[in-house]
Coordinates of C-alpha atoms in Angstrom, one line a residue:
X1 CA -0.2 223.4 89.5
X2 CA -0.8 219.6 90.5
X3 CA 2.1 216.9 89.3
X4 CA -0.3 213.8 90.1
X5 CA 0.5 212.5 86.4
X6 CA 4.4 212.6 87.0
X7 CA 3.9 208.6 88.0
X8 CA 2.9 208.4 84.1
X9 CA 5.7 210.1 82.4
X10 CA 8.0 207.7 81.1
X11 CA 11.2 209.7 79.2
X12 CA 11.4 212.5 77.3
X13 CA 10.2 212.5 73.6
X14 CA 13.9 213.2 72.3
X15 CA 16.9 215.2 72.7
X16 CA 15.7 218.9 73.4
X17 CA 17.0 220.8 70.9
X18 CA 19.6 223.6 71.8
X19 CA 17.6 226.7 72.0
X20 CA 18.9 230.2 71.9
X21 CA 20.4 231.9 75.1
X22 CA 17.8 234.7 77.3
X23 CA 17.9 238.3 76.8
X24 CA 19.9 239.0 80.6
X25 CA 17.4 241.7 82.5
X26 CA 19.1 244.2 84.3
X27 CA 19.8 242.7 87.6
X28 CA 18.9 244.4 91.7
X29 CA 21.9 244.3 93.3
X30 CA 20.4 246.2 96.2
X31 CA 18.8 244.3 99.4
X32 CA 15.0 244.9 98.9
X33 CA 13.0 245.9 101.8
X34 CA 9.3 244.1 102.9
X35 CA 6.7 245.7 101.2
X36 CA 4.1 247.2 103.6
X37 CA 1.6 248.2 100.4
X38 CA -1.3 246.1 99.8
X39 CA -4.0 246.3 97.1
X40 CA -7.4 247.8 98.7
X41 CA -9.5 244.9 98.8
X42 CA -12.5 246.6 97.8
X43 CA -11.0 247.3 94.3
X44 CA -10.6 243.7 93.8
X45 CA -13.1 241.9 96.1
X46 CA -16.1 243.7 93.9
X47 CA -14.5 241.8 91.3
X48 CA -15.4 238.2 89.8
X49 CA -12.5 236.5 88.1
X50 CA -13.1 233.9 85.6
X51 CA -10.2 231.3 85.0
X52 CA -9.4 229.7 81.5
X53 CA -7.1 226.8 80.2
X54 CA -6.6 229.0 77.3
X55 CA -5.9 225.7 74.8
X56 CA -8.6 224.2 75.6
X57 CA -11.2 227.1 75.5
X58 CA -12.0 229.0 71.7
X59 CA -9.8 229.1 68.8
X60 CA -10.0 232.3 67.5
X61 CA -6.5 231.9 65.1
X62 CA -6.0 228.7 63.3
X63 CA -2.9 229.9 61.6
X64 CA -1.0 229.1 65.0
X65 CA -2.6 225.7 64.9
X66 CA 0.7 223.6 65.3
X67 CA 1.1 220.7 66.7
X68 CA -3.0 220.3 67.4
X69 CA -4.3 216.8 68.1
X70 CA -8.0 217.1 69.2
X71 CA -8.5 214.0 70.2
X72 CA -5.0 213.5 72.8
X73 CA -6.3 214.6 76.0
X74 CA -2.7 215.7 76.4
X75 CA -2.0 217.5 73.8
X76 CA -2.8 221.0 72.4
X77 CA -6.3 221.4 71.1
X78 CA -6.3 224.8 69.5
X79 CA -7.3 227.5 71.8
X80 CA -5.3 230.5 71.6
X81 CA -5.7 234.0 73.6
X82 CA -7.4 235.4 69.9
X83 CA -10.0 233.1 71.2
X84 CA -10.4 234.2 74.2
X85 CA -10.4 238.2 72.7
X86 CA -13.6 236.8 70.2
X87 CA -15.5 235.7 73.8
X88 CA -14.5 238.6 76.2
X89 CA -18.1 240.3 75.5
X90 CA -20.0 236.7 76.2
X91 CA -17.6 236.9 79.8
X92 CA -18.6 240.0 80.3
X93 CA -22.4 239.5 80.1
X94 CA -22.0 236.8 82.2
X95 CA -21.1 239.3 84.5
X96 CA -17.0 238.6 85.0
X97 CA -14.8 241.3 85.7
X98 CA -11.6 240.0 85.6
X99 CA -10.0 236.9 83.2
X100 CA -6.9 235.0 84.4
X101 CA -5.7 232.8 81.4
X102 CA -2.8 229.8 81.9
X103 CA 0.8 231.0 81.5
X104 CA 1.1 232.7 78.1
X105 CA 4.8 232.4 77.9
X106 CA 6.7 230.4 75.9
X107 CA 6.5 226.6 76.4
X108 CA 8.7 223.5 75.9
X109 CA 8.2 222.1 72.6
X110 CA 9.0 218.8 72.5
X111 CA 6.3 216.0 74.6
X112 CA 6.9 213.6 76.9
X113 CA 6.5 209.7 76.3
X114 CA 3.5 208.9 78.5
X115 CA 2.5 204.6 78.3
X116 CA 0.5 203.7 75.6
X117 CA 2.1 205.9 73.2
X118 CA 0.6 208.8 74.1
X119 CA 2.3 212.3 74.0
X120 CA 2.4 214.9 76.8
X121 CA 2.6 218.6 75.5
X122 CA 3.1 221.8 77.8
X123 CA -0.5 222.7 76.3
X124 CA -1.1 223.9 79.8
X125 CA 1.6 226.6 80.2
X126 CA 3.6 225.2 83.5
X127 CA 6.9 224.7 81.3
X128 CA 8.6 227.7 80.6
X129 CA 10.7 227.7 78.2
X130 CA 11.5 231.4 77.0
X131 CA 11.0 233.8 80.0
X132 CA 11.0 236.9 77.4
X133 CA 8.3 235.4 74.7
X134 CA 4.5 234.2 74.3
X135 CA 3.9 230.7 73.4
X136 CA 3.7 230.2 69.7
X137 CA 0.3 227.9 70.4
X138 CA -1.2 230.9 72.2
X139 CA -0.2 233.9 69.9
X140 CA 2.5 236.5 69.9
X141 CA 3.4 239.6 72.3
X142 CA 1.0 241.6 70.1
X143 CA -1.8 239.0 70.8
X144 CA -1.1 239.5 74.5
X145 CA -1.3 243.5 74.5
X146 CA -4.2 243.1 72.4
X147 CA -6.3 241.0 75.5
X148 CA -5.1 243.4 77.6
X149 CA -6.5 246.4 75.9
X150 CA -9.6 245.0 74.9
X151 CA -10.2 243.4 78.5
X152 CA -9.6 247.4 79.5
X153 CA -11.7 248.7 76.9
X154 CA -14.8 246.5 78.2
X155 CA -13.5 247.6 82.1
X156 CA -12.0 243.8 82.5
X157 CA -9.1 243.5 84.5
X158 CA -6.6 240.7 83.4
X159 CA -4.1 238.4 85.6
X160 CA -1.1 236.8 84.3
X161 CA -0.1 233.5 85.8
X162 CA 3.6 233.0 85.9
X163 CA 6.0 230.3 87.3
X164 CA 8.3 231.4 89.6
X165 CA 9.4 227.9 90.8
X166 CA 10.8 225.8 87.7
X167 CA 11.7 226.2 84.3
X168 CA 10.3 223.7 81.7
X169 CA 12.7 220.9 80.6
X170 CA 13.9 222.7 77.2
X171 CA 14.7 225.9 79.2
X172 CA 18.0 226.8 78.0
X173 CA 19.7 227.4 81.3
X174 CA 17.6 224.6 83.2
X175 CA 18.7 221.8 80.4
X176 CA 22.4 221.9 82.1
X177 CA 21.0 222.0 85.7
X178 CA 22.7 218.2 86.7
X179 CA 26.0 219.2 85.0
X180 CA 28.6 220.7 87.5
X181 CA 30.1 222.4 84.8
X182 CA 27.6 224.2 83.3
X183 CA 27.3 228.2 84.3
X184 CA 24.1 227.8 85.4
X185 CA 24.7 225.0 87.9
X186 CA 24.3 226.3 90.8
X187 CA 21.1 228.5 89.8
X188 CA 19.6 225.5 90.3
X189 CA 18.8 222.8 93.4
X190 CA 19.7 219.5 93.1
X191 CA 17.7 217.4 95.2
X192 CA 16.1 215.2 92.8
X193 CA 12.4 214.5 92.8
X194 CA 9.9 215.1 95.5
X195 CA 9.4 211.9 96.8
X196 CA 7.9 213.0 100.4
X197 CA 5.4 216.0 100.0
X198 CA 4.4 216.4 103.5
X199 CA 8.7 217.5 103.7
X200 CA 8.6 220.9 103.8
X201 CA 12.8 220.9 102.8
X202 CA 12.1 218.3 100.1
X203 CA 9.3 220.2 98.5
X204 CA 11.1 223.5 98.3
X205 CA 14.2 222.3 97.5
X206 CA 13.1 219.4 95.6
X207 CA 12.0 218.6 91.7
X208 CA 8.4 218.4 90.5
X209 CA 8.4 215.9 87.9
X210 CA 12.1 216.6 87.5
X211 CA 11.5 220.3 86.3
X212 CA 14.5 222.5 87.0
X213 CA 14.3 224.0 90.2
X214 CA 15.5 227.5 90.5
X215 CA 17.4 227.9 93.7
X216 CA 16.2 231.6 94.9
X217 CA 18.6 231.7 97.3
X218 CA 21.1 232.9 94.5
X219 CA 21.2 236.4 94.3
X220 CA 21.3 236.4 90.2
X221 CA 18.2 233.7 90.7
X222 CA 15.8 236.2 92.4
X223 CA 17.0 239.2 91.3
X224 CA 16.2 237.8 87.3
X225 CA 12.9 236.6 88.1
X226 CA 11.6 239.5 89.6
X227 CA 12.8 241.0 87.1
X228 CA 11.5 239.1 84.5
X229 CA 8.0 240.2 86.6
X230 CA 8.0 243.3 86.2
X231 CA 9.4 243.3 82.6
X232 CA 6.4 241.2 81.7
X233 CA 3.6 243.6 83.8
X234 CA 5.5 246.7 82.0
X235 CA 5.1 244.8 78.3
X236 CA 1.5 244.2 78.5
X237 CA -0.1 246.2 81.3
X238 CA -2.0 243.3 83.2
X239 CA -3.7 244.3 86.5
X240 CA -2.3 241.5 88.3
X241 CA -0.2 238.3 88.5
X242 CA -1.4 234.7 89.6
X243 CA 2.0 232.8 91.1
X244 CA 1.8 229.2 90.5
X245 CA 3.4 226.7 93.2
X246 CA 4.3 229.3 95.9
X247 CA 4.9 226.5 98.3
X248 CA 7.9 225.1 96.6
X249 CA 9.5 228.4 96.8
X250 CA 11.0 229.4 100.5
X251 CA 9.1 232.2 102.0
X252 CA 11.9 234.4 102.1
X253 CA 12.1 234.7 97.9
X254 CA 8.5 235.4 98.5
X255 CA 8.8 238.5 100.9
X256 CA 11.7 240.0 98.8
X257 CA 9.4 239.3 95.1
X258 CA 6.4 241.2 96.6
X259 CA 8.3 244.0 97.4
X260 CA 10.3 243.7 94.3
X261 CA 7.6 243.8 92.3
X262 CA 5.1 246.2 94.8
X263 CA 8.2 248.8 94.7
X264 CA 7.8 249.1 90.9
X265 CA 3.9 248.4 90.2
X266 CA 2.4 249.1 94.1
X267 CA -1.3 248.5 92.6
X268 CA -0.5 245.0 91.0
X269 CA -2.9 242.2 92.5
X270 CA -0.3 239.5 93.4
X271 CA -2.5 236.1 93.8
X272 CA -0.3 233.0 95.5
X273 CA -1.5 229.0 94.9
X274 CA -0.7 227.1 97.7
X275 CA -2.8 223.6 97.7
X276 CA -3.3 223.7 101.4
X277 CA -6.4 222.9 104.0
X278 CA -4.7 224.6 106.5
X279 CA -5.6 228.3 106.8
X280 CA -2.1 228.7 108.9
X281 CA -0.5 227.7 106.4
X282 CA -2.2 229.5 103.6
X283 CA -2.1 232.8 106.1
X284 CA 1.5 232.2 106.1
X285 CA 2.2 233.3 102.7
X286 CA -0.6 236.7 102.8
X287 CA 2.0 237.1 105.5
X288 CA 4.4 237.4 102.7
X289 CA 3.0 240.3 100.9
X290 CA 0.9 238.4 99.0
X291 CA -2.5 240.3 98.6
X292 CA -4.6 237.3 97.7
X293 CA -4.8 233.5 98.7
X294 CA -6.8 230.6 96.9
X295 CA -9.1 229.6 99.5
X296 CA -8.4 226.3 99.1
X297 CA -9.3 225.5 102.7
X298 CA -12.7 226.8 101.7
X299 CA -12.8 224.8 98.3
X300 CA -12.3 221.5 100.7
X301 CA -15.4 222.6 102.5
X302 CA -17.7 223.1 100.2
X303 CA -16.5 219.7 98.1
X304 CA -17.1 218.4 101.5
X305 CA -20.8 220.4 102.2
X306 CA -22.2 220.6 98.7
X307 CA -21.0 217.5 97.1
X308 CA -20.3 214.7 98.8
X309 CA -23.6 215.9 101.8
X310 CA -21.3 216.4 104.8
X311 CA -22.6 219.0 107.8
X312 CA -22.7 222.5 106.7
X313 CA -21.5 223.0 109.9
X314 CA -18.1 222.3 108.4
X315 CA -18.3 225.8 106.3
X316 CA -18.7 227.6 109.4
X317 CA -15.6 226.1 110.8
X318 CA -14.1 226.9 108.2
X319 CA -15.4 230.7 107.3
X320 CA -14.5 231.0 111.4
X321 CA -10.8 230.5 111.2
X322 CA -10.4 233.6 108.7
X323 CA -8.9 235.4 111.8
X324 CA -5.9 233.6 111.0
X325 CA -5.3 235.6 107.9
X326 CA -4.0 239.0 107.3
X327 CA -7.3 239.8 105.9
X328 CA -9.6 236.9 105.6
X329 CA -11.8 239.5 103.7
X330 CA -9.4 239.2 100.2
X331 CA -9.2 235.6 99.8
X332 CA -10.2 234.2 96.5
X333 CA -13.0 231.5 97.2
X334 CA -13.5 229.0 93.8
X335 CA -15.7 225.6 93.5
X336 CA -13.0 223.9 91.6
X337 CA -10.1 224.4 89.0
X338 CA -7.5 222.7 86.7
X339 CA -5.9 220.9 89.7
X340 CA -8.9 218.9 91.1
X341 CA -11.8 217.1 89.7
X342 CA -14.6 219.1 88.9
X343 CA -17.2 219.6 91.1
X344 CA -19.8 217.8 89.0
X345 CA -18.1 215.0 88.8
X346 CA -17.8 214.5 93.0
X347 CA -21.5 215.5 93.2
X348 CA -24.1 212.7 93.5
X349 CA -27.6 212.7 92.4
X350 CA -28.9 216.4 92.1
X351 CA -25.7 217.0 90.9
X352 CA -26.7 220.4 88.9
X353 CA -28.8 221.8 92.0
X354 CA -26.2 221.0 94.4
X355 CA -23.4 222.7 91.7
X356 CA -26.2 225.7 92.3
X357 CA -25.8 226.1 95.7
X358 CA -21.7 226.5 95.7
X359 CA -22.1 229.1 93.1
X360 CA -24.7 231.3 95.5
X361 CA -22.5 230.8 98.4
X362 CA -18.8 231.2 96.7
X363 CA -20.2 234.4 94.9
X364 CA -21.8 236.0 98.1
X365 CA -19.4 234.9 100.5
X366 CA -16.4 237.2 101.9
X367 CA -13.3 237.7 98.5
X368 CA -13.1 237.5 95.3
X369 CA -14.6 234.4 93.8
X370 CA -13.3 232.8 90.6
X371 CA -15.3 231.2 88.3
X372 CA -13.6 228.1 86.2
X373 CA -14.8 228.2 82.6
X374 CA -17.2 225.5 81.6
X375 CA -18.9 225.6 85.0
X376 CA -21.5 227.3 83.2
X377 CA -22.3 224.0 80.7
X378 CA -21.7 221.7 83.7
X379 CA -18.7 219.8 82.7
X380 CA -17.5 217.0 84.8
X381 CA -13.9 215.5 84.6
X382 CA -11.8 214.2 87.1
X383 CA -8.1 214.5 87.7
X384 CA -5.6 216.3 85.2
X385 CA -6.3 215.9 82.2
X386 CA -10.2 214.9 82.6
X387 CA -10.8 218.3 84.5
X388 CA -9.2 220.5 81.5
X389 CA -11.5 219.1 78.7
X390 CA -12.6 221.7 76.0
X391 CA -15.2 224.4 76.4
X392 CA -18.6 222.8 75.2
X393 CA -19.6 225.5 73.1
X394 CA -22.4 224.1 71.5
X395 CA -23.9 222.4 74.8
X396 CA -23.7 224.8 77.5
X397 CA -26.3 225.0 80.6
X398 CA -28.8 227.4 79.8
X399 CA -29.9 227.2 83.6
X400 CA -26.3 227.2 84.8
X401 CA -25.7 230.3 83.1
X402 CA -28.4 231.9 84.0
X403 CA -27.6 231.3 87.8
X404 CA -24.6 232.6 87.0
X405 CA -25.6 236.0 85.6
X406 CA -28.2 236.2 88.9
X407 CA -25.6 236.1 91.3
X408 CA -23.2 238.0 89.7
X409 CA -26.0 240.8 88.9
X410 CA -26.5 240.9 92.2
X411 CA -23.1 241.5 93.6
X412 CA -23.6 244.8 91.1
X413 CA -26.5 245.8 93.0
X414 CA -25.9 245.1 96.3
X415 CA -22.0 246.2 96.7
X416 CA -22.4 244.7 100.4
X417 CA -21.9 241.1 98.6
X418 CA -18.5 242.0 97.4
X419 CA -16.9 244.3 100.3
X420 CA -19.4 244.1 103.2
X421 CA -18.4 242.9 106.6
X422 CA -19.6 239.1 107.0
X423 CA -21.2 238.3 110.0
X424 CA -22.5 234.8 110.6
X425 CA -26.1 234.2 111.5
X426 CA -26.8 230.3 111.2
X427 CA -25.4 226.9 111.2
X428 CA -26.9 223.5 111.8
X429 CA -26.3 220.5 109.7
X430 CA -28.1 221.2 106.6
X431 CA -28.8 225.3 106.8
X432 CA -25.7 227.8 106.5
X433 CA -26.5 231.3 106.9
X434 CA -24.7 234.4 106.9
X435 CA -25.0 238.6 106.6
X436 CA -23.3 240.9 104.9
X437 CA -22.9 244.5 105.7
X438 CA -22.1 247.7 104.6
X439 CA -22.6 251.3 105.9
X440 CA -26.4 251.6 104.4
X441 CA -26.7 247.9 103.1
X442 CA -27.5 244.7 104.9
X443 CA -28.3 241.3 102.6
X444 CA -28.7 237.8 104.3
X445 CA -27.8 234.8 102.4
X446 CA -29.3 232.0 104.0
X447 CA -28.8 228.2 102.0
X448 CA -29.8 224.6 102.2
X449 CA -27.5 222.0 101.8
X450 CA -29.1 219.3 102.6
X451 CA -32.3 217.2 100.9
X452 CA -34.9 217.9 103.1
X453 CA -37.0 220.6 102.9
X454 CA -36.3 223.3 106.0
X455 CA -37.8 226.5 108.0
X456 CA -35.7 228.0 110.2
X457 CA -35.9 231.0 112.8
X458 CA -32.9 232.9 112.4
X459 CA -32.2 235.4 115.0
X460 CA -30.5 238.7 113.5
X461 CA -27.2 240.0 114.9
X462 CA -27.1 242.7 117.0
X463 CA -25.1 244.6 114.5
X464 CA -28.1 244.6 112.7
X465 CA -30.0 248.0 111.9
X466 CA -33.1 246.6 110.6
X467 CA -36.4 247.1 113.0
X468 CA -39.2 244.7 113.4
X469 CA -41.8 245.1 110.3
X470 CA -38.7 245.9 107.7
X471 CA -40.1 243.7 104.6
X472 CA -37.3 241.9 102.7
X473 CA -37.6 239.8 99.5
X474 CA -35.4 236.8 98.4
X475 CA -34.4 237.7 95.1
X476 CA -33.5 234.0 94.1
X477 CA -37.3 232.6 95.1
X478 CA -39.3 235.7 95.4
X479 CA -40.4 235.2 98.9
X480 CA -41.3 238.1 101.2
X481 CA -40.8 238.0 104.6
X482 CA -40.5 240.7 107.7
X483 CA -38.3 241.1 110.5
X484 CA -39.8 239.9 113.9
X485 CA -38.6 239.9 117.4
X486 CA -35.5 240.5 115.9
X487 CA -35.1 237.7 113.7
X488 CA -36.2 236.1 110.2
X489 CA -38.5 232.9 109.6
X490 CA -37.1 231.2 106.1
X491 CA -38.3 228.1 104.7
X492 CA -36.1 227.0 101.8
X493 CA -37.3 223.3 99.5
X494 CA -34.1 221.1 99.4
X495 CA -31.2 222.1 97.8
X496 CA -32.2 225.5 97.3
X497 CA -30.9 228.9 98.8
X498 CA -32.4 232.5 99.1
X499 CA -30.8 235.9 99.3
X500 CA -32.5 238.6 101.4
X501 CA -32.7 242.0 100.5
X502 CA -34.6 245.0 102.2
X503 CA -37.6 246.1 100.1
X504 CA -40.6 244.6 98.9
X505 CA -40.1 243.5 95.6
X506 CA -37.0 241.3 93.8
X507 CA -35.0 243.5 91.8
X508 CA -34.8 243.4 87.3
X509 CA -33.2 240.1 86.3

């Protein structure tokens, strides 16, 4: 969650009305030890997640349509999880496996005053408001179950994104969090705003945007949200749970909510944000128990490499720093999201062929990569709200899509592309190359960043099994080439990538 527009809001639309006190869950009043279970990664690395703004994707219930203003790039456009139900069999020809949606839960629902009379609504989910109820915008509890068991019917896992860090400004407890004598004082900190970001103190112990910021260090605090966690997995039976803003929460919370939550559901796929270029830092919260980290290190990169032309060398750097995670193997890798611009609007000319080649390499490349919707049609946007614009359904990108459904048709057929060991082969300014292995499998992925035609002689590792004369075929171009002297000869036009398989002939489309 990003809080670039908090310089915009202005004051609070009116006086929140008094909403009705939380169910209490039952509280652990026990000390909780560190989880040691983790999620195999090759149940989720196979897997390719596809994120959605849910508002702002398919309205598939126009009964819930309150509050709707189409044309308010802050405000709620419509989309509701019924939507996303209607388009789960479009995702899953595309070839995703898994569909994270925006928080689901109940929302503040009053706006905020932004300048020019605009009106700020918690279309997006980061406001929490009831901790026990779905967003009336979005649907009901029986909506909820409903995705679930339709995701599972089609094999689709589902992540929930919750908000461990704040509450949203109408939460019933959090509206008295600057009155000493309300009970829930001291559930909350009282530092203020943020105002220095590089502070690690400030922004754990600090206000985003003047959000109420639960203080974790109360036992009551921790105990409820994790909690409220599991209470939420146990209600609808989602396979895992993206946490929003795990950097404003101190890591000890974090060690005692992954065990909290393993102890109950140990195969849950817990998913952390941190937006961080550090891989240290990032590594510090896998540390945590967390099975899964946004590779946002990785998501600088290729910005960096694919968009703005900068030395592919840069993704080797990168990819060779995964020794400082827990498992480098089970990040998530992702091109760009509801935080940052999209990647077609940082992309020069080429724009579409450059968007190309981050898709080939964040969808063979070690984790699991997500997908954010309307990548497919090619939308641009820039910062919040620009980069959460509605799904173009009647103008997506045929090629796009079918780029897509290549890559991820191949990460079916080749199961080295999801879980194989990645070994890497090349790097030079404009050329990025890499293997992936498994016990019977070997596929190169060799790709062109640059705008210049290139051939390159690209000596094989020694882990390598393959003998001199072993044909393989690019199953993005078609070519055919043979191992020689231990290595491969690839000539790739600008812009363009191939993926090497053993055999003769490119595999069914």
């Amino acid at each position: 969650m990003r809080h670039k527009w908090v310089a915009m809001l202005v004051t609070l639309g009116v006086t929140a009305a008094c909403a009705a006190p939380l169910p209490q869950l039952a509280s652990n009043a026990q000390s909780v030890q560190v989880a040691s279970s983790r999620v195999k990664a090759n149940t989720w690395t196979d897997e390719v997640m596809y994120f959605i703004v849910t508002d702002r994707f398919n309205n598939g219930d126009r009964s819930n349509d309150k509050d709707v203003e189409p044309n308010n790039e802050w405000g709620y456009h419509g989309g509701d999880i019924a939507g996303v139900i209607a388009k789960l069999d479009y995702l899953k020809a595309m070839g995703v496996t898994t569909v994270w949606l925006t928080p689901w839960i109940d929302n503040d629902d009053i706006p905020l005053n932004l300048s020019g009379g605009r009106k700020l609504w918690g279309f997006h989910g980061y406001w929490p408001k009831d901790n026990q109820a779905v967003d009336e915008h979005l649907g009901t509890m029986a909506t909820a179950r409903s995705f679930v068991q339709e995701a599972h019917k089609r094999g689709m896992k589902v992540m929930q994104d919750v908000v461990l860090n704040h509450t949203g400004y109408q939460h019933p407890w959090g509206k008295g969090h600057k009155d000493p004598q309300d009970p829930h004082y001291n559930w909350f900190n009282h530092m203020g705003d943020i105002k220095n970001w590089d502070d690690p103190f400030q922004s754990v112990h600090g206000d985003l945007a003047g959000l109420p910021d639960w203080n974790q260090d109360i036992p009551e605090v921790s105990n409820y949200l994790i909690d409220n966690a599991n209470w939420w997995v146990k209600q609808t039976g989602v396979d895992g749970l993206r946490v929003d803003a795990i950097k404003h929460v101190d890591h000890a919370f974090w060690r005692k909510f992954t065990s909290g939550v393993k102890s109950q559901n140990p195969n849950l796929m817990l998913l952390g944000e941190v937006l961080h270029g550090d891989p240290n830092v990032v590594a510090g919260y896998m540390r945590d128990g967390f099975d899964s980290m946004f590779d946002f290190p990785l998501y600088y990169g290729i910005t960096d490499v694919f968009a703005r032309g900068q030395s592919a060398r840069k993704l080797g750097s990168l990819l060779g720093q995964d020794g400082a995670y827990p498992d480098g193997s089970f990040l998530t890798p992702f091109i760009d999201n509801h935080d940052v611009p999209r990647f077609m609007s940082v992309a020069g000319n080429n724009g579409k062929e450059r968007l190309k080649g981050a898709l080939t390499l964040t969808l063979t490349v070690r984790g699991m990569p997500c997908i954010y919707y309307g990548t497919e049609a090619g939308l641009k946007g820039g910062g919040d709200p620009e980069n959460r614009a509605d799904m173009p359904w009647n103008n997506l990108d045929a090629d796009l899509t079918a780029h897509i459904k290549r890559l991820t048709s191949l990460r079916k057929q080749f199961p080295a592309l999801g879980n194989g060991k990645q070994l890497e082969m090349w790097q030079d300014d404009q050329v990025y190359a890499y293997s992936r292995q498994a016990a019977s499998e070997e596929v190169f992925v060799v790709i062109n960043t640059g705008d210049r035609p290139v051939t390159r002689k690209i000596q094989l590792r020694a882990e390598s099994k393959l003998a001199d004369g072993t044909r393989m075929t690019d199953q993005l171009g078609g070519q055919s080439i043979a191992v020689d002297g231990h290595s491969i000869s690839v000539t790739l036009p600008a812009r363009q990538q191939a993926i090497l398989t053993v055999g003769t002939a490119a595999r069914k489309r």
